[in-house]
Amino acid sequence: MSAIIEAENISFNYQNQNILKGLTFNVCAGEFLAIAGPNGAGKTTLLNLLCGLLKADTGKITIDSADINSYSSKSLAHKIAVVRQEFVPVFDFTVSEIVSMARTPYLSASGFESKQDLQAVAEAMEITDTAGFADRPLRNLSGGERQRVFIARAFAQQTPILLLDEPTSFLDFKHQVDIYDLLKNAQCQKNKTIISVTHDINLAIQYCEKTLLLGLNEQYYLDHTNKVLTQYKIQNVFNVKVFDGNIGGEKFFFPLGRFAKAAKNVNGLSRENTADNITS
């Protein structure tokens, strides 16, 4: 697969502090990449660099074989859609109005939506199961429903690249999985290239082929997720002890605080446990 995003020797400073330094990586078309790491490692900063909101101090970012600085705001919006962390809007926009905002880069000089615009909005709302509350104000929805609306808006933008900043923050287990199921379906069925900033490394293990793990001391790891998210690297980057266990052949990690029980007794799991011998 060819690279749709290329970052070469990227550095970014804020108030004379290095946030990112010498970062180089590629993302191939159709890949699902997780960006993980501790607070302050530059995860959201990197996302803002990739969508053109910030400009790197050094290095080069290429989107679909063109320098990101060569794009106008409108043309870049044809390539990249961004989903920010969940928020409650000040104005009482309805769900359909929020999703329709994604079509702004495609509107003609008249400013009216075309048949194609309406179809893109309808399809995005159907895929995300948000059509049933299209006329409801966004502020009246639950956190999980609102996040599906923002993802619907990103889908309606019909871009090959989707960037998400902690899309499952504040959501319960079920809604976290629902969101990542939506994203994985978009990757598999629409060949979307997806980059998601996440604090949940166990979701990254389940859904993302590759992971970029950023550290606080300008170190980083990039590889297949099962090679990056290891006990040693997680403990090294996050500076916390972790227990690693296997469930159904897949590895999962749990942080261990000062008052945690012995690792072999955490949640009743040990390294020998699998989904086959875990009972409710």
CSV table of C-alpha atoms in Angstrom, one decimal:
chain,number,residue,atom,x,y,z
A,1,MET,CA,0.0,0.0,0.0
A,2,SER,CA,1.2,3.5,-0.8
A,3,ALA,CA,1.5,6.2,1.9
A,4,ILE,CA,-1.3,8.7,2.1
A,5,ILE,CA,0.3,10.6,4.9
A,6,GLU,CA,4.1,11.1,5.3
A,7,ALA,CA,5.7,13.0,8.1
A,8,GLU,CA,9.4,13.6,7.9
A,9,ASN,CA,11.6,14.9,10.8
A,10,ILE,CA,8.7,16.8,12.3
A,11,SER,CA,9.4,19.2,15.2
A,12,PHE,CA,7.2,21.6,17.1
A,13,ASN,CA,8.0,23.9,20.0
A,14,TYR,CA,5.6,25.8,22.2
A,15,GLN,CA,6.9,28.6,24.4
A,16,ASN,CA,10.5,27.3,24.0
A,17,GLN,CA,9.5,23.8,25.0
A,18,ASN,CA,10.0,20.8,22.6
A,19,ILE,CA,6.6,19.1,22.2
A,20,LEU,CA,7.7,17.0,19.2
A,21,LYS,CA,11.2,16.5,17.8
A,22,GLY,CA,12.5,14.6,14.9
A,23,LEU,CA,9.3,12.6,14.4
A,24,THR,CA,9.1,10.6,11.1
A,25,PHE,CA,6.4,8.2,10.1
A,26,ASN,CA,4.1,7.1,7.3
A,27,VAL,CA,0.5,6.0,7.2
A,28,CYS,CA,-0.7,3.9,4.3
A,29,ALA,CA,-4.1,4.3,2.6
A,30,GLY,CA,-6.7,2.3,4.4
A,31,GLU,CA,-4.7,1.8,7.7
A,32,PHE,CA,-6.1,2.3,11.2
A,33,LEU,CA,-3.4,4.0,13.3
A,34,ALA,CA,-3.6,4.7,17.0
A,35,ILE,CA,-1.6,7.5,18.6
A,36,ALA,CA,-1.0,6.8,22.3
A,37,GLY,CA,1.2,8.2,25.0
A,38,PRO,CA,1.0,10.1,28.3
A,39,ASN,CA,-0.4,13.5,28.8
A,40,GLY,CA,1.9,16.2,27.4
A,41,ALA,CA,3.6,13.9,24.9
A,42,GLY,CA,2.2,15.8,21.9
A,43,LYS,CA,-0.7,13.6,20.7
A,44,THR,CA,-3.2,16.3,20.0
A,45,THR,CA,-0.5,18.6,18.8
A,46,LEU,CA,0.5,16.0,16.2
A,47,LEU,CA,-3.2,15.7,15.2
A,48,ASN,CA,-3.4,19.5,14.7
A,49,LEU,CA,-0.2,19.4,12.5
A,50,LEU,CA,-1.7,16.6,10.4
A,51,CYS,CA,-4.9,18.6,9.7
A,52,GLY,CA,-3.1,21.9,9.0
A,53,LEU,CA,-4.3,23.7,12.2
A,54,LEU,CA,-0.7,24.0,13.3
A,55,LYS,CA,2.5,24.3,11.2
A,56,ALA,CA,5.6,22.4,12.1
A,57,ASP,CA,8.7,24.3,13.0
A,58,THR,CA,10.9,21.9,11.0
A,59,GLY,CA,10.2,19.0,8.8
A,60,LYS,CA,7.6,18.2,6.2
A,61,ILE,CA,4.1,16.7,6.1
A,62,THR,CA,2.7,15.3,2.9
A,63,ILE,CA,-0.9,14.5,2.3
A,64,ASP,CA,-1.7,12.3,-0.7
A,65,SER,CA,1.6,13.1,-2.3
A,66,ALA,CA,1.4,16.9,-1.9
A,67,ASP,CA,2.9,19.2,0.7
A,68,ILE,CA,0.3,20.0,3.3
A,69,ASN,CA,1.2,23.7,3.0
A,70,SER,CA,0.2,23.6,-0.7
A,71,TYR,CA,-3.4,23.0,0.2
A,72,SER,CA,-6.0,25.7,0.7
A,73,SER,CA,-8.4,25.2,3.6
A,74,LYS,CA,-11.1,24.1,1.3
A,75,SER,CA,-9.0,21.7,-0.7
A,76,LEU,CA,-7.6,20.2,2.6
A,77,ALA,CA,-11.2,19.7,3.8
A,78,HIS,CA,-11.7,17.4,0.8
A,79,LYS,CA,-8.9,15.2,2.1
A,80,ILE,CA,-9.2,15.3,5.9
A,81,ALA,CA,-12.1,15.3,8.3
A,82,VAL,CA,-11.5,15.8,12.1
A,83,VAL,CA,-13.5,14.7,15.1
A,84,ARG,CA,-12.6,16.6,18.2
A,85,GLN,CA,-13.3,15.5,21.8
A,86,GLU,CA,-17.0,15.4,22.7
A,87,PHE,CA,-18.6,18.7,23.7
A,88,VAL,CA,-22.0,20.3,24.3
A,89,PRO,CA,-22.6,23.1,21.8
A,90,VAL,CA,-23.8,26.6,22.9
A,91,PHE,CA,-26.4,26.9,20.1
A,92,ASP,CA,-29.4,24.6,19.6
A,93,PHE,CA,-28.4,23.1,16.3
A,94,THR,CA,-30.3,19.9,15.4
A,95,VAL,CA,-28.5,16.7,14.5
A,96,SER,CA,-29.2,17.1,10.8
A,97,GLU,CA,-27.9,20.6,10.9
A,98,ILE,CA,-24.7,19.5,12.5
A,99,VAL,CA,-24.1,16.7,10.0
A,100,SER,CA,-25.0,19.0,7.1
A,101,MET,CA,-22.2,21.4,8.1
A,102,ALA,CA,-19.7,18.8,6.7
A,103,ARG,CA,-20.8,19.7,3.2
A,104,THR,CA,-19.7,23.3,3.4
A,105,PRO,CA,-16.5,22.7,1.4
A,106,TYR,CA,-18.6,21.3,-1.4
A,107,LEU,CA,-21.2,24.0,-1.7
A,108,SER,CA,-21.5,26.0,-4.9
A,109,ALA,CA,-21.4,29.8,-5.0
A,110,SER,CA,-25.1,29.8,-4.5
A,111,GLY,CA,-24.7,28.2,-1.1
A,112,PHE,CA,-27.5,25.7,-1.6
A,113,GLU,CA,-27.1,22.0,-1.0
A,114,SER,CA,-27.1,19.8,-4.0
A,115,LYS,CA,-28.7,16.4,-4.4
A,116,GLN,CA,-25.3,14.9,-3.8
A,117,ASP,CA,-24.9,16.9,-0.5
A,118,LEU,CA,-28.3,15.7,0.8
A,119,GLN,CA,-27.4,12.1,-0.2
A,120,ALA,CA,-24.1,12.2,1.6
A,121,VAL,CA,-25.7,13.5,4.8
A,122,ALA,CA,-28.5,10.9,4.7
A,123,GLU,CA,-26.0,8.1,4.1
A,124,ALA,CA,-23.7,9.2,6.9
A,125,MET,CA,-26.7,9.4,9.4
A,126,GLU,CA,-27.9,6.0,8.3
A,127,ILE,CA,-24.4,4.4,8.8
A,128,THR,CA,-24.1,5.9,12.3
A,129,ASP,CA,-27.7,5.2,13.3
A,130,THR,CA,-28.4,8.9,14.0
A,131,ALA,CA,-31.2,9.4,11.5
A,132,GLY,CA,-33.8,8.5,14.1
A,133,PHE,CA,-33.1,11.7,16.1
A,134,ALA,CA,-32.2,14.0,13.1
A,135,ASP,CA,-34.6,16.7,14.3
A,136,ARG,CA,-33.5,16.7,18.0
A,137,PRO,CA,-31.2,19.4,19.3
A,138,LEU,CA,-27.7,18.1,19.9
A,139,ARG,CA,-27.6,19.3,23.5
A,140,ASN,CA,-30.5,16.9,24.3
A,141,LEU,CA,-28.5,13.8,23.3
A,142,SER,CA,-26.4,11.5,25.5
A,143,GLY,CA,-22.6,11.6,25.2
A,144,GLY,CA,-22.6,8.4,23.1
A,145,GLU,CA,-25.3,9.8,20.8
A,146,ARG,CA,-23.5,13.1,20.3
A,147,GLN,CA,-20.2,11.4,19.5
A,148,ARG,CA,-22.0,9.3,16.8
A,149,VAL,CA,-23.3,12.6,15.4
A,150,PHE,CA,-19.8,14.1,15.1
A,151,ILE,CA,-18.6,10.9,13.4
A,152,ALA,CA,-21.6,11.1,11.0
A,153,ARG,CA,-20.5,14.7,10.2
A,154,ALA,CA,-17.0,13.4,9.4
A,155,PHE,CA,-18.4,10.7,7.2
A,156,ALA,CA,-20.6,13.2,5.4
A,157,GLN,CA,-17.5,15.1,4.5
A,158,GLN,CA,-16.5,12.1,2.4
A,159,THR,CA,-12.8,12.4,2.9
A,160,PRO,CA,-10.3,9.6,2.5
A,161,ILE,CA,-8.7,10.5,5.9
A,162,LEU,CA,-10.4,10.7,9.3
A,163,LEU,CA,-8.6,12.1,12.3
A,164,LEU,CA,-10.1,11.7,15.8
A,165,ASP,CA,-9.0,13.1,19.1
A,166,GLU,CA,-9.9,10.7,21.9
A,167,PRO,CA,-13.3,9.8,20.4
A,168,THR,CA,-14.3,7.7,23.4
A,169,SER,CA,-13.5,10.1,26.2
A,170,PHE,CA,-16.3,10.3,28.8
A,171,LEU,CA,-18.1,7.2,27.3
A,172,ASP,CA,-19.0,4.0,29.0
A,173,PHE,CA,-17.7,0.6,27.8
A,174,LYS,CA,-20.6,-0.1,25.4
A,175,HIS,CA,-20.4,3.3,23.7
A,176,GLN,CA,-16.6,3.0,23.5
A,177,VAL,CA,-16.9,-0.3,21.6
A,178,ASP,CA,-19.8,1.1,19.5
A,179,ILE,CA,-17.7,4.0,18.3
A,180,TYR,CA,-14.7,1.9,17.4
A,181,ASP,CA,-17.0,-0.6,15.6
A,182,LEU,CA,-18.2,2.3,13.5
A,183,LEU,CA,-14.7,3.4,12.7
A,184,LYS,CA,-13.5,-0.1,11.9
A,185,ASN,CA,-16.5,-0.6,9.5
A,186,ALA,CA,-15.6,2.6,7.8
A,187,GLN,CA,-12.0,1.4,7.4
A,188,CYS,CA,-13.0,-2.0,6.0
A,189,GLN,CA,-16.0,-1.1,3.9
A,190,LYS,CA,-15.0,2.5,2.7
A,191,ASN,CA,-11.2,2.1,2.8
A,192,LYS,CA,-10.9,5.1,5.1
A,193,THR,CA,-7.5,5.9,6.6
A,194,ILE,CA,-8.1,6.5,10.3
A,195,ILE,CA,-5.9,8.0,12.9
A,196,SER,CA,-7.2,8.1,16.4
A,197,VAL,CA,-5.6,9.6,19.5
A,198,THR,CA,-6.5,7.4,22.4
A,199,HIS,CA,-5.6,6.8,26.0
A,200,ASP,CA,-7.2,3.3,25.9
A,201,ILE,CA,-4.4,1.0,24.7
A,202,ASN,CA,-6.7,-2.0,24.9
A,203,LEU,CA,-9.0,-0.6,22.3
A,204,ALA,CA,-6.0,0.1,20.1
A,205,ILE,CA,-5.0,-3.5,20.4
A,206,GLN,CA,-8.4,-4.7,19.3
A,207,TYR,CA,-8.9,-2.3,16.4
A,208,CYS,CA,-5.7,-0.7,15.1
A,209,GLU,CA,-3.2,-2.4,12.9
A,210,LYS,CA,-0.4,0.1,13.8
A,211,THR,CA,0.3,2.3,16.8
A,212,LEU,CA,2.5,5.3,17.3
A,213,LEU,CA,3.5,5.5,20.9
A,214,LEU,CA,4.8,8.9,21.9
A,215,GLY,CA,7.0,9.4,25.0
A,216,LEU,CA,7.7,12.5,27.1
A,217,ASN,CA,11.4,12.5,26.3
A,218,GLU,CA,11.1,12.8,22.5
A,219,GLN,CA,11.2,9.0,22.1
A,220,TYR,CA,8.6,7.2,20.1
A,221,TYR,CA,7.8,3.8,18.8
A,222,LEU,CA,5.9,3.0,15.5
A,223,ASP,CA,5.1,-0.5,14.3
A,224,HIS,CA,2.4,-3.1,14.3
A,225,THR,CA,0.3,-2.6,17.4
A,226,ASN,CA,1.3,-5.9,19.0
A,227,LYS,CA,5.0,-5.0,18.6
A,228,VAL,CA,4.6,-1.5,20.0
A,229,LEU,CA,2.2,-2.1,22.9
A,230,THR,CA,4.4,-4.4,25.0
A,231,GLN,CA,4.7,-4.5,28.8
A,232,TYR,CA,8.3,-3.1,28.6
A,233,LYS,CA,7.4,-0.2,26.3
A,234,ILE,CA,4.2,0.8,28.1
A,235,GLN,CA,6.0,0.8,31.5
A,236,ASN,CA,8.8,2.8,30.0
A,237,VAL,CA,6.7,5.4,28.3
A,238,PHE,CA,4.0,5.8,30.9
A,239,ASN,CA,6.3,5.3,33.9
A,240,VAL,CA,3.8,2.9,35.6
A,241,LYS,CA,3.8,-0.8,36.3
A,242,VAL,CA,1.4,-2.8,34.2
A,243,PHE,CA,0.0,-6.3,34.3
A,244,ASP,CA,-0.3,-8.0,30.9
A,245,GLY,CA,-2.7,-10.9,30.4
A,246,ASN,CA,-4.0,-12.9,27.5
A,247,ILE,CA,-7.7,-13.3,26.6
A,248,GLY,CA,-8.6,-15.4,23.6
A,249,GLY,CA,-5.1,-15.1,22.2
A,250,GLU,CA,-5.2,-11.3,22.5
A,251,LYS,CA,-3.0,-9.4,25.0
A,252,PHE,CA,-4.5,-6.8,27.3
A,253,PHE,CA,-2.9,-4.5,29.9
A,254,PHE,CA,-3.9,-3.2,33.3
A,255,PRO,CA,-2.1,-0.4,35.3
A,256,LEU,CA,-1.0,-1.4,38.7
A,257,GLY,CA,-1.0,1.3,41.4
A,258,ARG,CA,0.7,1.2,44.8
A,259,PHE,CA,-2.3,-0.6,46.4
A,260,ALA,CA,-2.9,-3.1,43.7
A,261,LYS,CA,-3.0,-6.8,44.5
A,262,ALA,CA,-0.4,-9.1,43.2
A,263,ALA,CA,-0.5,-9.2,39.4
A,264,LYS,CA,-1.5,-12.8,39.3
A,265,ASN,CA,-4.7,-12.0,41.2
A,266,VAL,CA,-5.7,-8.8,39.4
A,267,ASN,CA,-9.3,-9.3,38.3
A,268,GLY,CA,-8.8,-13.1,38.6
A,269,LEU,CA,-6.6,-13.2,35.5
A,270,SER,CA,-3.2,-14.6,35.0
A,271,ARG,CA,-1.0,-14.8,31.9
A,272,GLU,CA,-2.3,-18.4,31.4
A,273,ASN,CA,-6.0,-17.3,31.3
A,274,THR,CA,-7.8,-17.2,27.9
A,275,ALA,CA,-11.3,-16.5,26.9
A,276,ASP,CA,-11.9,-20.2,26.8
A,277,ASN,CA,-11.4,-20.7,30.5
A,278,ILE,CA,-12.8,-17.5,31.9
A,279,THR,CA,-16.3,-17.9,33.2
A,280,SER,CA,-18.8,-15.3,34.6
